[in-house]
Coordinates of C-alpha atoms and ligand atoms in Angstrom, one line a residue:
M1 CA -207.9 45.2 -12.3
I2 CA -206.9 42.8 -9.5
Q3 CA -204.1 40.5 -10.6
P4 CA -204.7 36.9 -10.0
V5 CA -202.4 34.5 -8.1
A6 CA -201.0 31.8 -10.4
V7 CA -200.8 28.2 -9.2
I8 CA -198.5 26.1 -11.4
G9 CA -199.4 22.4 -11.0
A10 CA -202.6 20.3 -10.9
G11 CA -201.4 17.4 -8.8
P12 CA -202.5 16.9 -5.2
F13 CA -200.5 19.9 -3.9
G14 CA -201.5 22.4 -6.7
L15 CA -205.2 21.4 -6.5
S16 CA -205.3 21.6 -2.7
T17 CA -203.5 25.0 -2.6
A18 CA -205.8 26.4 -5.2
A19 CA -208.9 25.2 -3.3
H20 CA -207.7 27.0 -0.2
L21 CA -206.9 30.2 -2.0
R22 CA -210.3 30.2 -3.7
A23 CA -212.0 29.6 -0.4
R24 CA -210.4 32.8 0.8
G25 CA -211.8 34.7 -2.1
I26 CA -208.4 35.2 -3.8
P27 CA -208.6 35.1 -7.6
V28 CA -206.5 32.3 -8.9
R29 CA -205.5 30.9 -12.3
V30 CA -204.4 27.3 -12.0
F31 CA -202.3 25.6 -14.7
G32 CA -201.3 22.0 -15.4
E33 CA -202.5 18.6 -16.5
P34 CA -204.6 17.1 -13.6
M35 CA -203.0 14.2 -11.9
V36 CA -200.6 13.6 -14.7
S37 CA -197.8 12.1 -12.5
W38 CA -200.2 9.4 -11.4
R39 CA -201.7 8.8 -14.8
D40 CA -198.6 8.7 -17.0
H41 CA -195.5 8.4 -14.8
M42 CA -196.5 5.5 -12.5
P43 CA -197.0 1.9 -13.6
E44 CA -200.4 0.6 -14.5
G45 CA -201.6 -1.7 -11.7
M46 CA -199.6 0.1 -9.0
L47 CA -201.0 0.2 -5.5
L48 CA -200.4 3.2 -3.2
K49 CA -198.1 2.7 -0.3
S50 CA -199.9 5.3 1.8
T51 CA -203.0 4.2 3.7
P52 CA -206.4 5.7 3.0
V53 CA -206.2 8.1 6.0
A54 CA -202.9 9.4 4.7
S55 CA -204.2 9.8 1.1
N56 CA -206.6 12.7 1.4
I57 CA -206.1 15.8 -0.7
D58 CA -206.7 18.6 1.8
A59 CA -209.7 20.9 1.1
P60 CA -211.0 23.9 2.9
R61 CA -214.4 22.3 3.4
R62 CA -215.6 18.9 4.4
G63 CA -216.8 16.4 1.8
H64 CA -213.6 16.0 -0.3
T65 CA -211.8 13.1 1.2
L66 CA -211.0 9.8 -0.5
V67 CA -213.9 8.2 1.3
D68 CA -216.2 11.0 0.1
Y69 CA -215.0 10.2 -3.5
C70 CA -215.6 6.5 -3.0
D71 CA -219.2 7.3 -1.9
A72 CA -219.8 9.6 -4.8
A73 CA -218.4 7.1 -7.3
G74 CA -220.3 4.2 -5.7
I75 CA -217.2 2.2 -5.1
H76 CA -216.0 0.2 -2.1
R77 CA -215.1 2.6 0.7
L78 CA -211.3 2.7 1.3
V79 CA -211.1 3.3 5.1
T80 CA -208.9 1.0 7.1
D81 CA -205.1 0.6 7.1
E82 CA -205.7 -2.8 5.3
D83 CA -207.6 -1.2 2.4
I84 CA -205.1 -0.7 -0.4
I85 CA -205.6 2.0 -3.0
P86 CA -205.2 1.2 -6.7
V87 CA -203.4 4.1 -8.5
E88 CA -206.3 4.3 -11.0
T89 CA -208.7 5.0 -8.0
F90 CA -206.4 7.7 -6.6
Q91 CA -206.1 9.3 -10.0
A92 CA -209.9 9.4 -10.4
Y93 CA -210.2 10.8 -6.9
G94 CA -207.8 13.6 -7.8
E95 CA -209.7 14.4 -11.0
W96 CA -213.0 14.4 -9.1
F97 CA -211.4 16.8 -6.5
Q98 CA -210.3 19.0 -9.4
Q99 CA -213.8 19.2 -10.9
Q100 CA -215.3 19.9 -7.5
Q101 CA -212.8 22.4 -6.1
V102 CA -210.9 23.8 -9.1
P103 CA -213.3 23.7 -12.1
E104 CA -211.6 26.6 -13.9
L105 CA -208.3 24.7 -14.2
E106 CA -206.4 25.6 -17.4
R107 CA -204.8 22.5 -19.0
T108 CA -201.9 24.4 -20.3
R109 CA -198.2 24.7 -19.5
V110 CA -196.5 27.7 -18.0
V111 CA -193.5 28.3 -20.2
S112 CA -191.8 31.1 -18.2
V113 CA -192.1 33.1 -15.0
D114 CA -190.2 36.4 -14.6
R115 CA -190.3 39.1 -12.0
R116 CA -191.4 42.6 -13.1
T117 CA -190.2 45.8 -11.5
G118 CA -192.7 46.5 -8.8
G119 CA -192.7 42.9 -7.6
D120 CA -195.4 41.3 -9.8
F121 CA -194.7 38.3 -12.0
E122 CA -195.1 38.0 -15.7
L123 CA -196.1 34.5 -16.9
K124 CA -196.0 33.2 -20.4
L125 CA -198.3 30.2 -21.3
D126 CA -198.0 27.5 -24.0
S127 CA -200.7 29.3 -25.9
G128 CA -198.5 32.4 -26.2
E129 CA -200.7 34.4 -23.7
L130 CA -198.8 36.7 -21.4
F131 CA -200.3 37.8 -18.1
T132 CA -199.4 39.4 -14.8
A133 CA -199.8 37.6 -11.4
R134 CA -199.4 39.2 -8.0
A135 CA -198.0 36.0 -6.6
V136 CA -197.0 32.6 -7.9
V137 CA -197.2 29.1 -6.3
V138 CA -194.9 26.5 -7.7
A139 CA -196.5 23.1 -7.2
T140 CA -194.9 21.2 -10.1
G141 CA -194.2 18.1 -8.0
L142 CA -192.1 15.4 -9.6
S143 CA -192.1 17.0 -13.1
G144 CA -188.6 17.3 -14.5
L145 CA -186.9 16.1 -11.3
A146 CA -186.4 12.4 -12.1
H147 CA -182.8 11.5 -11.0
V148 CA -180.5 9.1 -12.7
P149 CA -177.1 8.7 -10.9
R150 CA -174.0 9.7 -12.9
E151 CA -172.6 6.1 -12.8
L152 CA -175.7 4.9 -14.8
A153 CA -175.6 7.6 -17.5
G154 CA -173.1 5.7 -19.7
A155 CA -175.9 3.3 -20.7
A156 CA -178.1 6.1 -22.2
A157 CA -175.9 8.5 -24.1
D158 CA -178.9 10.4 -25.5
G159 CA -180.7 10.4 -22.2
P160 CA -182.8 7.7 -20.5
A161 CA -185.8 6.5 -22.4
P162 CA -188.0 3.3 -22.6
T163 CA -186.5 2.7 -26.1
A164 CA -182.9 3.2 -24.9
P165 CA -180.9 0.6 -23.0
L166 CA -181.7 2.5 -19.8
S167 CA -184.7 4.4 -18.6
H168 CA -186.0 6.0 -15.4
S169 CA -188.9 4.4 -13.6
S170 CA -191.1 7.5 -14.2
Q171 CA -190.9 6.8 -18.0
H172 CA -193.0 3.7 -17.7
H173 CA -196.8 3.3 -17.4
E174 CA -197.0 -0.1 -19.3
L175 CA -194.6 -2.8 -18.2
T176 CA -196.0 -5.5 -20.5
R177 CA -193.3 -4.4 -23.1
F178 CA -190.8 -6.4 -21.0
C179 CA -192.6 -9.7 -21.3
G180 CA -190.0 -12.4 -22.1
K181 CA -187.1 -9.9 -21.5
D182 CA -184.3 -9.7 -19.0
L183 CA -184.7 -6.7 -16.9
L184 CA -182.5 -5.1 -14.2
V185 CA -184.1 -2.7 -11.8
V186 CA -181.7 -0.4 -9.8
G187 CA -183.0 0.7 -6.4
A188 CA -184.5 -0.7 -3.2
G189 CA -187.4 1.7 -2.5
Q190 CA -191.1 1.0 -3.0
S191 CA -191.0 2.2 -6.6
A192 CA -188.1 -0.2 -7.5
L193 CA -189.7 -3.2 -5.7
E194 CA -193.2 -2.6 -7.1
T195 CA -191.9 -1.9 -10.6
A196 CA -189.9 -5.2 -10.4
A197 CA -192.9 -7.2 -9.1
L198 CA -195.2 -5.7 -11.8
A199 CA -192.7 -6.4 -14.6
A200 CA -192.3 -10.0 -13.3
E201 CA -196.0 -10.4 -13.3
A202 CA -196.0 -9.1 -16.9
G203 CA -193.6 -12.0 -17.9
A204 CA -190.2 -10.4 -17.5
R205 CA -187.2 -12.0 -15.8
V206 CA -186.3 -9.4 -13.3
R207 CA -183.3 -8.8 -11.0
V208 CA -183.3 -5.9 -8.5
V209 CA -179.8 -4.5 -8.0
A210 CA -179.6 -3.0 -4.6
R211 CA -176.6 -1.0 -3.3
G212 CA -175.6 -2.1 0.2
R213 CA -176.5 -5.1 2.4
G214 CA -180.1 -5.9 3.6
Q215 CA -181.5 -3.0 1.6
V216 CA -184.5 -4.9 0.3
S217 CA -187.0 -5.1 3.1
F218 CA -190.7 -4.7 3.7
G219 CA -192.7 -2.9 6.4
A220 CA -194.8 -4.7 9.0
P221 CA -198.5 -5.2 8.3
P222 CA -200.9 -3.0 10.3
W223 CA -201.7 -5.7 12.8
R224 CA -198.1 -6.1 13.7
Q225 CA -197.3 -2.4 14.2
P226 CA -196.2 -1.7 17.8
K227 CA -199.2 -0.5 19.8
L228 CA -197.4 1.6 22.4
R229 CA -196.1 4.2 19.9
P230 CA -198.2 7.0 18.5
E231 CA -200.1 6.5 15.3
S232 CA -199.1 8.5 12.2
P233 CA -200.2 8.3 8.6
F234 CA -197.0 6.3 7.9
G235 CA -197.1 3.8 10.8
R236 CA -196.5 3.9 14.5
A237 CA -193.3 5.6 15.6
W238 CA -192.5 8.8 17.6
S239 CA -190.3 10.1 14.8
L240 CA -193.0 9.7 12.1
W241 CA -195.6 11.2 14.4
A242 CA -193.4 14.3 15.0
L243 CA -192.5 14.7 11.4
S244 CA -196.2 14.3 10.3
Y245 CA -197.9 16.6 12.7
Y246 CA -195.2 19.1 13.8
P247 CA -193.2 20.1 10.7
H248 CA -193.0 23.7 11.9
P249 CA -189.6 23.6 13.5
Y250 CA -188.1 21.5 10.8
R251 CA -186.7 24.4 8.9
Y252 CA -184.6 25.5 11.9
L253 CA -182.6 22.3 11.9
P254 CA -179.1 22.4 10.5
A255 CA -179.1 22.0 6.7
Q256 CA -177.2 18.7 6.9
A257 CA -179.8 17.1 9.2
R258 CA -182.7 18.4 7.1
H259 CA -181.4 16.9 3.9
Y260 CA -180.5 13.7 5.6
L261 CA -183.9 13.2 7.1
V262 CA -185.7 14.0 3.8
R263 CA -183.6 11.2 2.2
R264 CA -183.7 8.6 5.0
V265 CA -187.1 9.0 6.9
L266 CA -189.7 6.9 5.1
G267 CA -186.9 5.9 2.9
P268 CA -186.3 2.6 1.1
L269 CA -188.9 0.1 2.4
G270 CA -191.4 -2.0 0.5
A271 CA -195.0 -2.0 1.5
W272 CA -196.1 -4.9 3.7
W273 CA -198.5 -6.2 1.0
L274 CA -195.8 -6.4 -1.6
R275 CA -193.6 -9.0 0.1
D276 CA -195.6 -12.1 -1.1
R277 CA -195.7 -10.9 -4.7
F278 CA -192.0 -10.0 -4.8
E279 CA -190.3 -12.9 -3.1
G280 CA -190.0 -15.8 -5.4
A281 CA -190.8 -13.7 -8.5
V282 CA -187.8 -11.3 -8.4
R283 CA -184.2 -12.1 -7.7
V284 CA -182.2 -9.6 -5.7
R285 CA -178.6 -8.8 -6.3
E286 CA -176.9 -6.9 -3.5
V287 CA -173.7 -5.1 -4.5
S288 CA -171.3 -2.9 -2.8
R289 CA -171.6 -0.2 -5.5
I290 CA -172.4 0.3 -9.2
V291 CA -169.2 1.4 -10.9
G292 CA -170.6 2.2 -14.3
A293 CA -173.1 1.3 -17.1
S294 CA -172.8 0.9 -20.8
A295 CA -175.0 0.0 -23.8
T296 CA -174.4 -3.4 -25.4
D297 CA -175.5 -4.9 -28.8
V298 CA -178.6 -6.3 -27.1
G299 CA -179.3 -4.0 -24.2
A300 CA -177.2 -2.7 -21.3
A301 CA -174.5 -3.8 -18.9
L302 CA -173.9 -2.7 -15.3
T303 CA -170.4 -3.0 -13.9
V304 CA -170.7 -3.6 -10.2
R305 CA -168.3 -4.1 -7.3
T306 CA -169.4 -7.1 -5.2
H307 CA -169.2 -7.2 -1.4
A308 CA -166.3 -9.6 -1.8
G309 CA -164.4 -6.9 -3.6
R310 CA -164.7 -8.4 -7.1
T311 CA -165.8 -6.5 -10.2
E312 CA -168.6 -8.1 -12.2
E313 CA -170.8 -7.3 -15.2
L314 CA -174.5 -7.8 -15.1
T315 CA -176.2 -7.7 -18.5
A316 CA -179.9 -7.5 -19.5
D317 CA -182.1 -6.3 -22.3
H318 CA -182.9 -3.2 -20.4
V319 CA -182.1 -1.4 -17.1
I320 CA -184.7 0.7 -15.2
A321 CA -183.2 3.2 -12.8
A322 CA -185.8 3.4 -10.0
T323 CA -183.5 6.0 -8.4
G324 CA -186.0 8.6 -7.3
Y325 CA -186.3 12.4 -7.7
R326 CA -184.0 15.2 -6.8
V327 CA -185.1 18.8 -6.3
D328 CA -183.0 21.2 -8.3
I329 CA -184.1 24.7 -9.0
A330 CA -181.7 24.7 -12.0
A331 CA -183.9 22.0 -13.5
M332 CA -187.1 24.2 -13.2
D333 CA -186.3 26.0 -16.4
F334 CA -189.7 27.7 -16.6
L335 CA -188.5 30.0 -13.8
G336 CA -186.6 32.8 -15.5
H337 CA -182.8 32.9 -15.2
E338 CA -182.9 36.0 -13.0
L339 CA -185.5 34.5 -10.6
R340 CA -183.4 31.3 -10.2
T341 CA -180.3 33.3 -9.6
E342 CA -182.1 35.5 -7.0
L343 CA -183.6 32.5 -5.1
A344 CA -181.9 31.4 -1.9
V345 CA -181.3 27.7 -2.2
S346 CA -179.8 24.9 -0.1
R347 CA -178.4 22.0 -2.1
G348 CA -180.6 22.9 -5.0
A349 CA -183.9 23.2 -3.0
P350 CA -185.5 26.6 -2.3
K351 CA -185.1 27.9 1.2
L352 CA -188.6 28.6 2.5
G353 CA -189.8 30.8 5.3
A354 CA -193.1 30.8 7.2
G355 CA -196.0 30.1 4.9
Y356 CA -193.9 28.4 2.3
V357 CA -192.7 31.7 0.8
S358 CA -189.2 31.7 -0.8
S359 CA -186.6 34.4 -0.5
V360 CA -188.4 36.1 -3.5
P361 CA -191.5 37.8 -2.0
G362 CA -194.6 36.5 -3.7
L363 CA -193.0 33.3 -4.9
Y364 CA -194.1 30.2 -3.0
F365 CA -193.2 26.5 -3.3
T366 CA -195.1 23.5 -2.1
G367 CA -194.9 19.7 -2.4
L368 CA -191.5 18.0 -3.0
P369 CA -189.5 21.2 -3.5
A370 CA -190.7 22.2 0.1
A371 CA -189.4 19.0 1.7
A372 CA -185.9 20.5 2.5
S373 CA -187.7 23.2 4.5
Y374 CA -190.7 21.4 6.0
G375 CA -189.6 17.7 6.1
P376 CA -190.3 14.4 4.5
V377 CA -194.1 14.7 4.9
M378 CA -194.0 17.1 2.0
R379 CA -193.1 14.2 -0.3
F380 CA -196.5 12.7 0.3
V381 CA -200.1 13.6 -0.4
C382 CA -200.9 13.9 3.3
G383 CA -198.5 16.9 3.4
T384 CA -201.3 18.9 1.8
E385 CA -203.1 19.0 5.2
F386 CA -200.2 21.0 6.8
A387 CA -199.1 23.0 3.8
S388 CA -202.1 24.2 1.9
P389 CA -204.0 26.2 4.7
R390 CA -200.7 27.7 5.9
L391 CA -199.6 28.8 2.5
A392 CA -203.0 30.2 1.7
K393 CA -203.1 32.1 5.0
H394 CA -199.6 33.6 4.4
L395 CA -200.4 34.6 0.8
A396 CA -203.7 36.1 1.8
A397 CA -202.0 38.3 4.5
A398 CA -199.2 39.4 2.2
H399 CA -200.9 39.7 -1.2
G400 CA -204.7 39.3 -0.5
Ligands
FAD501 C1 -194.0 5.6 -8.0 C2 -194.5 6.6 -7.0 C3 -195.4 6.2 -6.0 C4 -195.9 7.1 -5.1 N1 -196.8 6.6 -4.1 C5 -197.3 7.5 -3.2 C6 -198.2 7.1 -2.2 O1 -198.6 5.9 -2.2 N2 -198.7 8.0 -1.4 C7 -198.3 9.3 -1.4 O2 -198.7 10.1 -0.6 N3 -197.4 9.8 -2.3 C8 -196.9 8.9 -3.2 N4 -195.9 9.3 -4.1 C9 -195.5 10.7 -4.1 C10 -196.5 11.5 -4.9 O3 -196.3 11.4 -6.2 C11 -196.4 13.0 -4.5 O4 -196.6 13.1 -3.2 C12 -197.4 13.8 -5.2 O5 -197.7 13.4 -6.6 C13 -197.0 15.2 -5.3 O6 -198.0 16.0 -5.8 P1 -197.7 17.3 -6.5 O7 -199.1 18.0 -6.6 O8 -196.7 18.1 -5.7 O9 -197.1 17.0 -7.9 P2 -197.5 16.1 -9.1 O10 -198.5 15.1 -8.7 O11 -196.2 15.6 -9.7 O12 -198.1 17.1 -10.2 C14 -197.3 18.0 -10.9 C15 -198.3 19.0 -11.6 O13 -197.5 20.0 -12.1 C16 -197.9 20.3 -13.5 N5 -196.8 21.0 -14.1 C17 -195.4 20.7 -14.1 N6 -194.8 21.7 -14.8 C18 -195.7 22.6 -15.3 C19 -195.6 23.8 -16.0 N7 -194.4 24.3 -16.5 N8 -196.8 24.4 -16.3 C20 -198.0 24.0 -15.8 N9 -198.1 22.8 -15.1 C21 -197.0 22.2 -14.8 C22 -198.2 18.9 -14.0 O14 -199.0 19.0 -15.2 C23 -198.9 18.3 -12.8 O15 -200.3 18.7 -12.9 C24 -195.4 8.4 -5.1 C25 -194.5 8.8 -6.0 C26 -194.1 7.9 -7.0 C27 -193.0 8.4 -8.0

């Protein structure tokens, strides 16, 4: 019997990879909850920062873009850079893509992946089923990688949670629970600024705590983007253009440069359309650094060092750490201990070669875990256009 390829993950990257593998006639089993990051781990009412042209889930055939979905669903076509995509629309697009391209998706969790002698993989599912796969694609995206900096941990002794004094932004879908409350949001990226604006609109008194000076800023609207620079899905700039369309040489850069670029390129910057909703509704507190955090009788307190060198305490009913995600193979506990030990990693991220294969033959990574090898474009949906056909081609040649 031909062993299937297992794709773990049913977000944009898992679905796109599975569609490309199927189109090559490779038997696949695909696992995961479709679009769960967008449905449960992003705030209701959120708008996407990426433009419509940068929000397509790549498919092997025409007819599966966001515009195709809008036509099929009979909704307003999202086409220009000024059309803003509601998260609910994008989630529905992903589910439509799944029904069209990956109808056999199994909505179950993979509990463990281990390597067998001979090079195949043994997978165990939530249902208790054991099966053998000839190759495995890890497309688990943001799952389990939410990052809370050590200095904030003191406010959540039992771990961050919406019911604890401190939570991570990924733990919120509904922000109405903060109506009438004092809220501190730590961070200066789009997630922090949009969470803060949505919470303020829901009736909370919100302060954003940003580390550094001038960290809270917003991008230029499409009509003010410089015309003489090349267009990319993220705006007009040579660096963005190169990183979007030519990620091939990225993995040959020195490790320090690669990790720096993943963090800084397309880093903290609010979307142009958020400025009006944010300014006036949310206060910003710029600090030199956050020294620590603790739980209080009514909520949480942050101890901060000001730019003037003083130590102050900021208190609130709750603190949301909008502090992003960090790839760490050690946190992917469904990968067996031996596999994780065998994998070549660089600062916690798997080192990938051509075609997104890891140092373990037959084990592939795509999406966020591939960003340290293929650049910041892998953090965004448009990265599927580069990644999925190349991964499928490599896998077909090596294991087809
Ligand atoms: C607040 C926020 C806003 C964002 N806005 C944008 C935007 O505007 N534009 C953009 O391009 N990107 C945006 N992103 C980034 C975006 O989330 C990622 O690019 C995208 O979701 C990554 O897709 P993915 O398929 O890799 O993973 P995810 O979408 O995270 O999907 C992970 C999948 O893995 C499955 N899974 C996990 N573990 C297991 C397991 N053990 N067994 C089986 N299945 C498993 C889950 O069920 C899920 O199906 C945003 C991110 C955040 C946090």
